Tab-separated table of N, CA, C and O in Angstrom:
chain	number	residue	atom	x	y	z
R	1	MET	N	29.536	-30.725	8.437
R	1	MET	CA	28.094	-30.697	8.529
R	1	MET	C	27.616	-29.781	9.660
R	1	MET	O	26.640	-29.095	9.488
R	2	LYS	N	28.306	-29.803	10.789
R	2	LYS	CA	27.873	-29.000	11.922
R	2	LYS	C	27.871	-27.509	11.570
R	2	LYS	O	26.967	-26.775	11.947
R	3	ALA	N	28.873	-27.053	10.823
R	3	ALA	CA	28.935	-25.642	10.439
R	3	ALA	C	27.736	-25.279	9.566
R	3	ALA	O	27.172	-24.198	9.684
R	4	PHE	N	27.323	-26.185	8.699
R	4	PHE	CA	26.170	-25.922	7.829
R	4	PHE	C	24.904	-25.761	8.665
R	4	PHE	O	24.154	-24.832	8.480
R	5	PHE	N	24.678	-26.696	9.584
R	5	PHE	CA	23.481	-26.609	10.421
R	5	PHE	C	23.541	-25.407	11.360
R	5	PHE	O	22.534	-24.795	11.647
R	6	GLY	N	24.728	-25.079	11.840
R	6	GLY	CA	24.870	-23.912	12.694
R	6	GLY	C	24.445	-22.651	11.973
R	6	GLY	O	23.770	-21.794	12.531
R	7	LYS	N	24.822	-22.536	10.705
R	7	LYS	CA	24.433	-21.369	9.914
R	7	LYS	C	22.920	-21.348	9.709
R	7	LYS	O	22.286	-20.299	9.805
R	8	GLN	N	22.330	-22.495	9.458
R	8	GLN	CA	20.879	-22.573	9.278
R	8	GLN	C	20.156	-22.208	10.568
R	8	GLN	O	19.130	-21.525	10.536
R	9	ASP	N	20.675	-22.670	11.687
R	9	ASP	CA	20.055	-22.358	12.976
R	9	ASP	C	20.063	-20.845	13.230
R	9	ASP	O	19.067	-20.285	13.672
R	10	LYS	N	21.176	-20.196	12.933
R	10	LYS	CA	21.257	-18.753	13.130
R	10	LYS	C	20.318	-18.014	12.187
R	10	LYS	O	19.673	-17.046	12.569
R	11	GLU	N	20.223	-18.471	10.956
R	11	GLU	CA	19.318	-17.839	9.990
R	11	GLU	C	17.867	-18.024	10.421
R	11	GLU	O	17.059	-17.093	10.341
R	12	PHE	N	17.537	-19.218	10.908
R	12	PHE	CA	16.176	-19.471	11.392
R	12	PHE	C	15.852	-18.575	12.582
R	12	PHE	O	14.779	-17.982	12.654
R	13	GLU	N	16.804	-18.452	13.506
R	13	GLU	CA	16.594	-17.604	14.678
R	13	GLU	C	16.386	-16.148	14.263
R	13	GLU	O	15.496	-15.465	14.762
R	14	HIS	N	17.202	-15.687	13.313
R	14	HIS	CA	17.076	-14.318	12.814
R	14	HIS	C	15.702	-14.107	12.188
R	14	HIS	O	15.018	-13.124	12.494
R	15	ASN	N	15.285	-15.015	11.316
R	15	ASN	CA	13.983	-14.896	10.656
R	15	ASN	C	12.835	-14.976	11.652
R	15	ASN	O	11.829	-14.284	11.512
R	16	SER	N	12.987	-15.819	12.660
R	16	SER	CA	11.961	-15.960	13.688
R	16	SER	C	11.823	-14.669	14.498
R	16	SER	O	10.705	-14.226	14.787
R	17	LYS	N	12.952	-14.061	14.857
R	17	LYS	CA	12.915	-12.795	15.596
R	17	LYS	C	12.279	-11.696	14.753
R	17	LYS	O	11.498	-10.894	15.255
R	18	GLU	N	12.643	-11.658	13.474
R	18	GLU	CA	12.081	-10.629	12.598
R	18	GLU	C	10.568	-10.804	12.465
R	18	GLU	O	9.809	-9.834	12.554
R	19	ALA	N	10.121	-12.045	12.283
R	19	ALA	CA	8.682	-12.310	12.179
R	19	ALA	C	7.971	-11.936	13.485
R	19	ALA	O	6.883	-11.353	13.460
R	20	SER	N	8.586	-12.254	14.600
R	20	SER	CA	8.001	-11.894	15.902
R	20	SER	C	7.888	-10.393	16.058
R	20	SER	O	6.905	-9.886	16.604
R	21	SER	N	8.874	-9.664	15.555
R	21	SER	CA	8.827	-8.207	15.669
R	21	SER	C	7.649	-7.635	14.891
R	21	SER	O	6.983	-6.707	15.351
R	22	TYR	N	7.367	-8.193	13.720
R	22	TYR	CA	6.224	-7.722	12.928
R	22	TYR	C	4.901	-8.065	13.615
R	22	TYR	O	3.964	-7.271	13.597
R	23	MET	N	4.839	-9.224	14.233
R	23	MET	CA	3.624	-9.617	14.945
R	23	MET	C	3.389	-8.686	16.140
R	23	MET	O	2.276	-8.201	16.354
R	24	LEU	N	4.437	-8.425	16.911
R	24	LEU	CA	4.319	-7.528	18.060
R	24	LEU	C	3.925	-6.125	17.617
R	24	LEU	O	3.090	-5.478	18.250
R	25	TYR	N	4.517	-5.649	16.518
R	25	TYR	CA	4.179	-4.328	16.008
R	25	TYR	C	2.703	-4.263	15.616
R	25	TYR	O	2.011	-3.292	15.926
R	26	SER	N	2.224	-5.285	14.955
R	26	SER	CA	0.828	-5.328	14.532
R	26	SER	C	-0.118	-5.309	15.733
R	26	SER	O	-1.117	-4.579	15.742
R	27	LEU	N	0.193	-6.095	16.749
R	27	LEU	CA	-0.624	-6.094	17.967
R	27	LEU	C	-0.602	-4.723	18.636
R	27	LEU	O	-1.635	-4.218	19.079
R	28	ALA	N	0.568	-4.123	18.699
R	28	ALA	CA	0.690	-2.794	19.305
R	28	ALA	C	-0.155	-1.772	18.549
R	28	ALA	O	-0.828	-0.936	19.157
R	29	SER	N	-0.141	-1.850	17.236
R	29	SER	CA	-0.932	-0.922	16.417
R	29	SER	C	-2.419	-1.082	16.691
R	29	SER	O	-3.153	-0.085	16.740
R	30	ASN	N	-2.856	-2.312	16.883
R	30	ASN	CA	-4.267	-2.542	17.213
R	30	ASN	C	-4.619	-1.916	18.562
R	30	ASN	O	-5.675	-1.298	18.700
R	31	TYR	N	-3.747	-2.071	19.538
R	31	TYR	CA	-3.985	-1.441	20.840
R	31	TYR	C	-4.000	0.085	20.704
R	31	TYR	O	-4.824	0.765	21.314
R	32	ALA	N	-3.093	0.628	19.904
R	32	ALA	CA	-3.036	2.081	19.723
R	32	ALA	C	-4.312	2.599	19.069
R	32	ALA	O	-4.840	3.639	19.466
R	33	GLN	N	-4.817	1.883	18.096
R	33	GLN	CA	-6.052	2.303	17.431
R	33	GLN	C	-7.225	2.333	18.400
R	33	GLN	O	-8.162	3.105	18.228
R	34	ASN	N	-7.169	1.494	19.422
R	34	ASN	CA	-8.218	1.454	20.441
R	34	ASN	C	-7.860	2.289	21.674
R	34	ASN	O	-8.517	2.166	22.715
R	35	GLU	N	-6.811	3.089	21.543
R	35	GLU	CA	-6.339	3.982	22.600
R	35	GLU	C	-5.995	3.258	23.900
R	35	GLU	O	-6.133	3.801	24.993
R	36	LYS	N	-5.517	2.056	23.790
R	36	LYS	CA	-4.991	1.307	24.932
R	36	LYS	C	-3.478	1.520	24.922
R	36	LYS	O	-2.691	0.647	24.531
R	37	TRP	N	-3.100	2.722	25.326
R	37	TRP	CA	-1.738	3.197	25.124
R	37	TRP	C	-0.693	2.405	25.894
R	37	TRP	O	0.396	2.154	25.371
R	38	ASP	N	-0.969	2.014	27.127
R	38	ASP	CA	0.024	1.277	27.916
R	38	ASP	C	0.391	-0.050	27.262
R	38	ASP	O	1.565	-0.405	27.171
R	39	HIS	N	-0.624	-0.762	26.792
R	39	HIS	CA	-0.368	-2.035	26.100
R	39	HIS	C	0.381	-1.793	24.796
R	39	HIS	O	1.313	-2.526	24.452
R	40	ALA	N	-0.027	-0.759	24.069
R	40	ALA	CA	0.615	-0.450	22.792
R	40	ALA	C	2.090	-0.126	22.994
R	40	ALA	O	2.950	-0.652	22.274
R	41	ILE	N	2.390	0.704	23.970
R	41	ILE	CA	3.781	1.101	24.214
R	41	ILE	C	4.639	-0.099	24.581
R	41	ILE	O	5.763	-0.255	24.088
R	42	ARG	N	4.114	-0.955	25.448
R	42	ARG	CA	4.877	-2.148	25.851
R	42	ARG	C	5.193	-3.030	24.642
R	42	ARG	O	6.333	-3.462	24.449
R	43	LEU	N	4.201	-3.265	23.794
R	43	LEU	CA	4.413	-4.120	22.623
R	43	LEU	C	5.297	-3.448	21.571
R	43	LEU	O	6.136	-4.103	20.948
R	44	TYR	N	5.122	-2.129	21.381
R	44	TYR	CA	6.018	-1.413	20.466
R	44	TYR	C	7.464	-1.533	20.930
R	44	TYR	O	8.368	-1.756	20.123
R	45	ASN	N	7.702	-1.388	22.231
R	45	ASN	CA	9.067	-1.496	22.747
R	45	ASN	C	9.647	-2.892	22.556
R	45	ASN	O	10.812	-3.045	22.214
R	46	ASN	N	8.826	-3.916	22.767
R	46	ASN	CA	9.293	-5.287	22.530
R	46	ASN	C	9.625	-5.495	21.057
R	46	ASN	O	10.631	-6.125	20.721
R	47	ALA	N	8.771	-4.978	20.174
R	47	ALA	CA	9.029	-5.083	18.736
R	47	ALA	C	10.313	-4.338	18.375
R	47	ALA	O	11.126	-4.829	17.579
R	48	LEU	N	10.514	-3.181	18.972
R	48	LEU	CA	11.689	-2.359	18.690
R	48	LEU	C	12.986	-3.089	19.025
R	48	LEU	O	13.947	-3.047	18.250
R	49	VAL	N	13.010	-3.772	20.143
R	49	VAL	CA	14.216	-4.528	20.531
R	49	VAL	C	14.542	-5.575	19.467
R	49	VAL	O	15.693	-5.692	19.027
R	50	LEU	N	13.543	-6.311	19.026
R	50	LEU	CA	13.763	-7.338	18.006
R	50	LEU	C	14.129	-6.722	16.657
R	50	LEU	O	14.983	-7.249	15.933
R	51	GLN	N	13.499	-5.609	16.302
R	51	GLN	CA	13.802	-4.955	15.030
R	51	GLN	C	15.241	-4.459	14.997
R	51	GLN	O	15.937	-4.636	13.992
R	52	ARG	N	15.682	-3.841	16.076
R	52	ARG	CA	17.063	-3.360	16.116
R	52	ARG	C	18.047	-4.524	16.023
R	52	ARG	O	19.105	-4.400	15.401
R	53	ASP	N	17.697	-5.644	16.629
R	53	ASP	CA	18.560	-6.821	16.611
R	53	ASP	C	18.632	-7.451	15.222
R	53	ASP	O	19.698	-7.879	14.795
R	54	THR	N	17.515	-7.489	14.512
R	54	THR	CA	17.481	-8.184	13.227
R	54	THR	C	17.686	-7.275	12.019
R	54	THR	O	18.274	-7.698	11.027
R	55	LEU	N	17.218	-6.037	12.086
R	55	LEU	CA	17.275	-5.142	10.930
R	55	LEU	C	18.368	-4.085	11.038
R	55	LEU	O	18.744	-3.480	10.034
R	56	GLY	N	18.832	-3.837	12.247
R	56	GLY	CA	19.807	-2.776	12.483
R	56	GLY	C	19.134	-1.565	13.089
R	56	GLY	O	17.931	-1.356	12.912
R	57	LYS	N	19.907	-0.756	13.786
R	57	LYS	CA	19.310	0.351	14.532
R	57	LYS	C	18.880	1.523	13.662
R	57	LYS	O	18.138	2.383	14.122
R	58	ASN	N	19.304	1.581	12.410
R	58	ASN	CA	18.958	2.698	11.536
R	58	ASN	C	18.094	2.274	10.354
R	58	ASN	O	18.188	2.843	9.273
R	59	HIS	N	17.244	1.309	10.554
R	59	HIS	CA	16.361	0.802	9.496
R	59	HIS	C	15.045	1.584	9.503
R	59	HIS	O	14.552	1.969	10.569
R	60	PRO	N	14.439	1.818	8.333
R	60	PRO	CA	13.154	2.534	8.287
R	60	PRO	C	12.041	1.886	9.115
R	60	PRO	O	11.178	2.587	9.642
R	61	VAL	N	12.064	0.575	9.254
R	61	VAL	CA	11.059	-0.100	10.083
R	61	VAL	C	11.253	0.282	11.550
R	61	VAL	O	10.281	0.487	12.285
R	62	VAL	N	12.491	0.394	11.980
R	62	VAL	CA	12.800	0.844	13.340
R	62	VAL	C	12.274	2.270	13.530
R	62	VAL	O	11.659	2.592	14.556
R	63	ALA	N	12.467	3.107	12.523
R	63	ALA	CA	11.983	4.491	12.593
R	63	ALA	C	10.462	4.537	12.694
R	63	ALA	O	9.910	5.346	13.449
R	64	ARG	N	9.791	3.665	11.951
R	64	ARG	CA	8.321	3.619	12.019
R	64	ARG	C	7.864	3.288	13.431
R	64	ARG	O	6.951	3.910	13.973
R	65	THR	N	8.511	2.310	14.035
R	65	THR	CA	8.140	1.909	15.393
R	65	THR	C	8.441	3.027	16.387
R	65	THR	O	7.622	3.318	17.262
R	66	LEU	N	9.588	3.682	16.254
R	66	LEU	CA	9.912	4.812	17.126
R	66	LEU	C	8.890	5.939	16.968
R	66	LEU	O	8.481	6.558	17.953
R	67	ASN	N	8.474	6.205	15.734
R	67	ASN	CA	7.460	7.222	15.490
R	67	ASN	C	6.168	6.874	16.231
R	67	ASN	O	5.568	7.714	16.903
R	68	ASP	N	5.756	5.624	16.131
R	68	ASP	CA	4.516	5.203	16.777
R	68	ASP	C	4.635	5.202	18.300
R	68	ASP	O	3.668	5.502	19.000
R	69	ILE	N	5.811	4.880	18.815
R	69	ILE	CA	6.046	4.998	20.258
R	69	ILE	C	5.903	6.459	20.670
R	69	ILE	O	5.269	6.771	21.684
R	70	GLY	N	6.477	7.360	19.881
R	70	GLY	CA	6.365	8.784	20.172
R	70	GLY	C	4.927	9.262	20.180
R	70	GLY	O	4.520	10.042	21.053
R	71	VAL	N	4.129	8.787	19.236
R	71	VAL	CA	2.708	9.164	19.183
R	71	VAL	C	1.980	8.648	20.423
R	71	VAL	O	1.210	9.370	21.056
R	72	ALA	N	2.247	7.399	20.787
R	72	ALA	CA	1.582	6.815	21.959
R	72	ALA	C	1.986	7.537	23.241
R	72	ALA	O	1.137	7.815	24.097
R	73	LEU	N	3.262	7.853	23.361
R	73	LEU	CA	3.719	8.577	24.556
R	73	LEU	C	3.142	9.990	24.604
R	73	LEU	O	2.820	10.502	25.673
R	74	THR	N	2.992	10.611	23.446
R	74	THR	CA	2.348	11.924	23.389
R	74	THR	C	0.915	11.826	23.898
R	74	THR	O	0.450	12.680	24.657
R	75	ALA	N	0.231	10.765	23.503
R	75	ALA	CA	-1.173	10.588	23.890
R	75	ALA	C	-1.355	10.460	25.394
R	75	ALA	O	-2.386	10.859	25.925
R	76	ILE	N	-0.350	9.913	26.086
R	76	ILE	CA	-0.477	9.777	27.548
R	76	ILE	C	0.245	10.892	28.293
R	76	ILE	O	0.360	10.852	29.517
R	77	GLY	N	0.757	11.863	27.567
R	77	GLY	CA	1.369	13.023	28.200
R	77	GLY	C	2.815	12.852	28.617
R	77	GLY	O	3.329	13.646	29.392
R	78	GLU	N	3.495	11.840	28.106
R	78	GLU	CA	4.913	11.603	28.412
R	78	GLU	C	5.776	12.348	27.394
R	78	GLU	O	6.343	11.753	26.476
R	79	SER	N	5.874	13.649	27.563
R	79	SER	CA	6.508	14.509	26.561
R	79	SER	C	7.983	14.191	26.327
R	79	SER	O	8.436	14.168	25.176
R	80	TYR	N	8.749	13.968	27.383
R	80	TYR	CA	10.180	13.740	27.211
R	80	TYR	C	10.450	12.460	26.418
R	80	TYR	O	11.231	12.458	25.471
R	81	GLY	N	9.788	11.366	26.799
R	81	GLY	CA	9.964	10.109	26.077
R	81	GLY	C	9.480	10.214	24.645
R	81	GLY	O	10.103	9.666	23.721
R	82	ALA	N	8.366	10.918	24.446
R	82	ALA	CA	7.835	11.105	23.101
R	82	ALA	C	8.821	11.878	22.237
R	82	ALA	O	9.082	11.510	21.079
R	83	MET	N	9.387	12.943	22.790
R	83	MET	CA	10.351	13.760	22.046
R	83	MET	C	11.569	12.935	21.660
R	83	MET	O	12.040	12.995	20.517
R	84	THR	N	12.067	12.140	22.584
R	84	THR	CA	13.239	11.309	22.320
R	84	THR	C	12.959	10.317	21.188
R	84	THR	O	13.757	10.180	20.254
R	85	ALA	N	11.829	9.634	21.256
R	85	ALA	CA	11.472	8.647	20.232
R	85	ALA	C	11.260	9.311	18.877
R	85	ALA	O	11.743	8.813	17.842
R	86	LEU	N	10.555	10.433	18.862
R	86	LEU	CA	10.274	11.121	17.598
R	86	LEU	C	11.540	11.711	16.978
R	86	LEU	O	11.707	11.665	15.747
R	87	GLU	N	12.430	12.238	17.794
R	87	GLU	CA	13.685	12.773	17.250
R	87	GLU	C	14.526	11.675	16.607
R	87	GLU	O	15.099	11.865	15.538
R	88	GLU	N	14.601	10.521	17.267
R	88	GLU	CA	15.365	9.410	16.685
R	88	GLU	C	14.702	8.907	15.412
R	88	GLU	O	15.368	8.616	14.417
R	89	ALA	N	13.373	8.805	15.427
R	89	ALA	CA	12.649	8.383	14.227
R	89	ALA	C	12.899	9.348	13.078
R	89	ALA	O	13.137	8.927	11.932
R	90	LEU	N	12.852	10.638	13.361
R	90	LEU	CA	13.076	11.645	12.321
R	90	LEU	C	14.482	11.531	11.754
R	90	LEU	O	14.676	11.554	10.531
R	91	TRP	N	15.474	11.377	12.613
R	91	TRP	CA	16.858	11.265	12.152
R	91	TRP	C	17.025	10.052	11.229
R	91	TRP	O	17.604	10.165	10.149
R	92	ILE	N	16.504	8.909	11.649
R	92	ILE	CA	16.625	7.701	10.834
R	92	ILE	C	15.910	7.886	9.504
R	92	ILE	O	16.438	7.543	8.437
R	93	ARG	N	14.711	8.437	9.539
R	93	ARG	CA	13.941	8.623	8.310
R	93	ARG	C	14.636	9.604	7.369
R	93	ARG	O	14.670	9.377	6.159
R	94	GLN	N	15.200	10.662	7.885
R	94	GLN	CA	15.923	11.605	7.032
R	94	GLN	C	17.138	10.944	6.393
R	94	GLN	O	17.408	11.149	5.205
R	95	GLN	N	17.868	10.137	7.176
R	95	GLN	CA	19.080	9.489	6.666
R	95	GLN	C	18.768	8.405	5.639
R	95	GLN	O	19.506	8.243	4.671
R	96	THR	N	17.698	7.656	5.850
R	96	THR	CA	17.418	6.508	4.983
R	96	THR	C	16.443	6.807	3.848
R	96	THR	O	16.524	6.181	2.796
R	97	LEU	N	15.542	7.760	4.060
R	97	LEU	CA	14.495	8.015	3.068
R	97	LEU	C	14.640	9.358	2.367
R	97	LEU	O	14.072	9.542	1.288
R	98	GLY	N	15.344	10.290	2.968
R	98	GLY	CA	15.501	11.622	2.398
R	98	GLY	C	14.468	12.589	2.954
R	98	GLY	O	13.375	12.189	3.366
R	99	ASN	N	14.816	13.859	2.952
R	99	ASN	CA	13.973	14.881	3.570
R	99	ASN	C	12.613	15.044	2.916
R	99	ASN	O	11.673	15.483	3.559
R	100	GLY	N	12.472	14.722	1.659
R	100	GLY	CA	11.206	14.920	0.964
R	100	GLY	C	10.215	13.781	1.115
R	100	GLY	O	9.098	13.851	0.596
R	101	HIS	N	10.569	12.738	1.809
R	101	HIS	CA	9.704	11.553	1.928
R	101	HIS	C	8.525	11.831	2.847
R	101	HIS	O	8.634	12.557	3.836
R	102	GLU	N	7.386	11.238	2.529
R	102	GLU	CA	6.175	11.450	3.330
R	102	GLU	C	6.326	10.968	4.776
R	102	GLU	O	5.698	11.520	5.685
R	103	ASP	N	7.140	9.943	5.020
R	103	ASP	CA	7.350	9.476	6.394
R	103	ASP	C	8.123	10.512	7.219
R	103	ASP	O	7.901	10.645	8.425
R	104	VAL	N	9.034	11.235	6.568
R	104	VAL	CA	9.747	12.320	7.249
R	104	VAL	C	8.749	13.420	7.617
R	104	VAL	O	8.773	13.945	8.735
R	105	ALA	N	7.841	13.718	6.695
R	105	ALA	CA	6.812	14.734	6.971
R	105	ALA	C	5.906	14.292	8.115
R	105	ALA	O	5.531	15.106	8.976
R	106	GLU	N	5.565	13.004	8.158
R	106	GLU	CA	4.713	12.490	9.229
R	106	GLU	C	5.370	12.695	10.599
R	106	GLU	O	4.739	13.190	11.532
R	107	THR	N	6.628	12.315	10.705
R	107	THR	CA	7.324	12.448	11.985
R	107	THR	C	7.532	13.916	12.345
R	107	THR	O	7.391	14.297	13.513
R	108	THR	N	7.841	14.748	11.356
R	108	THR	CA	7.976	16.180	11.600
R	108	THR	C	6.664	16.750	12.136
R	108	THR	O	6.652	17.536	13.097
R	109	ASN	N	5.553	16.336	11.551
R	109	ASN	CA	4.239	16.770	12.023
R	109	ASN	C	3.999	16.308	13.460
R	109	ASN	O	3.508	17.076	14.294
R	110	ASN	N	4.343	15.066	13.759
R	110	ASN	CA	4.141	14.550	15.112
R	110	ASN	C	4.983	15.320	16.137
R	110	ASN	O	4.523	15.580	17.248
R	111	LEU	N	6.202	15.698	15.755
R	111	LEU	CA	7.029	16.531	16.632
R	111	LEU	C	6.385	17.902	16.838
R	111	LEU	O	6.358	18.418	17.957
R	112	TRP	N	5.860	18.482	15.769
R	112	TRP	CA	5.198	19.777	15.884
R	112	TRP	C	4.006	19.677	16.826
R	112	TRP	O	3.815	20.552	17.680
R	113	VAL	N	3.193	18.634	16.665
R	113	VAL	CA	2.023	18.453	17.527
R	113	VAL	C	2.459	18.347	18.982
R	113	VAL	O	1.870	18.979	19.865
R	114	LEU	N	3.498	17.567	19.238
R	114	LEU	CA	4.004	17.429	20.606
R	114	LEU	C	4.452	18.770	21.163
R	114	LEU	O	4.079	19.152	22.279
R	115	LEU	N	5.249	19.494	20.397
R	115	LEU	CA	5.743	20.798	20.863
R	115	LEU	C	4.598	21.785	21.046
R	115	LEU	O	4.569	22.541	22.020
R	116	HIS	N	3.654	21.782	20.137
R	116	HIS	CA	2.499	22.672	20.242
R	116	HIS	C	1.689	22.350	21.501
R	116	HIS	O	1.328	23.258	22.252
R	117	ASN	N	1.414	21.079	21.717
R	117	ASN	CA	0.630	20.679	22.890
R	117	ASN	C	1.362	21.006	24.178
R	117	ASN	O	0.742	21.400	25.163
R	118	THR	N	2.669	20.852	24.187
R	118	THR	CA	3.462	21.170	25.369
R	118	THR	C	3.436	22.674	25.629
R	118	THR	O	3.268	23.119	26.760
R	119	HIS	N	3.568	23.447	24.574
R	119	HIS	CA	3.580	24.906	24.699
R	119	HIS	C	2.214	25.438	25.120
R	119	HIS	O	2.110	26.275	26.006
R	120	VAL	N	1.164	24.932	24.507
R	120	VAL	CA	-0.183	25.409	24.783
R	120	VAL	C	-0.703	24.838	26.092
R	120	VAL	O	-1.542	25.428	26.750
R	121	GLY	N	-0.209	23.640	26.476
R	121	GLY	CA	-0.631	23.021	27.723
R	121	GLY	C	-1.999	22.380	27.633
R	121	GLY	O	-2.789	22.432	28.562
R	122	LEU	N	-2.275	21.736	26.495
R	122	LEU	CA	-3.562	21.075	26.325
R	122	LEU	C	-3.668	19.863	27.237
R	122	LEU	O	-2.671	19.223	27.557
R	123	GLY	N	-4.883	19.535	27.610
R	123	GLY	CA	-5.123	18.346	28.420
R	123	GLY	C	-4.985	17.089	27.592
R	123	GLY	O	-4.886	17.121	26.368
R	124	GLU	N	-4.999	15.944	28.260
R	124	GLU	CA	-4.790	14.649	27.605
R	124	GLU	C	-5.841	14.369	26.528
R	124	GLU	O	-5.519	13.922	25.442
R	125	GLU	N	-7.094	14.635	26.803
R	125	GLU	CA	-8.150	14.362	25.828
R	125	GLU	C	-7.974	15.197	24.571
R	125	GLU	O	-8.142	14.718	23.470
R	126	GLU	N	-7.625	16.464	24.718
R	126	GLU	CA	-7.421	17.323	23.562
R	126	GLU	C	-6.198	16.880	22.769
R	126	GLU	O	-6.198	16.935	21.550
R	127	THR	N	-5.148	16.428	23.446
R	127	THR	CA	-3.953	15.947	22.775
R	127	THR	C	-4.288	14.744	21.907
R	127	THR	O	-3.873	14.661	20.768
R	128	ARG	N	-5.051	13.817	22.423
R	128	ARG	CA	-5.418	12.632	21.655
R	128	ARG	C	-6.170	13.004	20.385
R	128	ARG	O	-5.975	12.427	19.349
R	129	LYS	N	-7.037	13.987	20.460
R	129	LYS	CA	-7.796	14.399	19.289
R	129	LYS	C	-6.877	14.919	18.195
R	129	LYS	O	-7.115	14.699	17.030
R	130	ILE	N	-5.807	15.584	18.574
R	130	ILE	CA	-4.889	16.132	17.582
R	130	ILE	C	-3.994	15.048	17.013
R	130	ILE	O	-3.773	14.957	15.829
R	131	VAL	N	-3.485	14.151	17.857
R	131	VAL	CA	-2.491	13.171	17.428
R	131	VAL	C	-3.103	11.968	16.732
R	131	VAL	O	-2.552	11.446	15.780
R	132	LYS	N	-4.260	11.516	17.151
R	132	LYS	CA	-4.814	10.262	16.668
R	132	LYS	C	-4.885	10.131	15.152
R	132	LYS	O	-4.567	9.093	14.614
R	133	PRO	N	-5.251	11.184	14.393
R	133	PRO	CA	-5.313	11.022	12.946
R	133	PRO	C	-3.986	10.654	12.290
R	133	PRO	O	-3.973	10.128	11.186
R	134	THR	N	-2.842	10.881	12.954
R	134	THR	CA	-1.556	10.540	12.352
R	134	THR	C	-1.176	9.082	12.566
R	134	THR	O	-0.213	8.621	11.990
R	135	LEU	N	-1.934	8.350	13.393
R	135	LEU	CA	-1.638	6.939	13.594
R	135	LEU	C	-1.950	6.161	12.332
R	135	LEU	O	-2.907	6.437	11.630
R	136	GLN	N	-1.099	5.160	12.056
R	136	GLN	CA	-1.346	4.332	10.875
R	136	GLN	C	-1.735	2.949	11.279
R	136	GLN	O	-1.294	2.374	12.170
């Protein structure tokens, strides 16, 4: 009997972590839509830890969160962190969804925007105007 309950406890914990990750992601998205980037980044990172633990590190949901972290970091001018998150998101999306998928195009666009803004040297307000429409 103990082995049966032990398995149920682990399954419940897994499901609870996964549900928490979706809740954290949703809250982070709301903060991002209101341009409260620091709060959004913190919650996206918390969601990411749970997603990697429950879904695996190469899951499309993990890639979505990494993409959104990259967008948020771009908005506050953290180019290196944004590039790292977007590159990982792109790699996961290419591996799991294929190069022709719209999510791959979204992340590719976000990388282009980051590189363009870095090259041109736009200010923070101008960067937000370019990146914000790609937020979901």
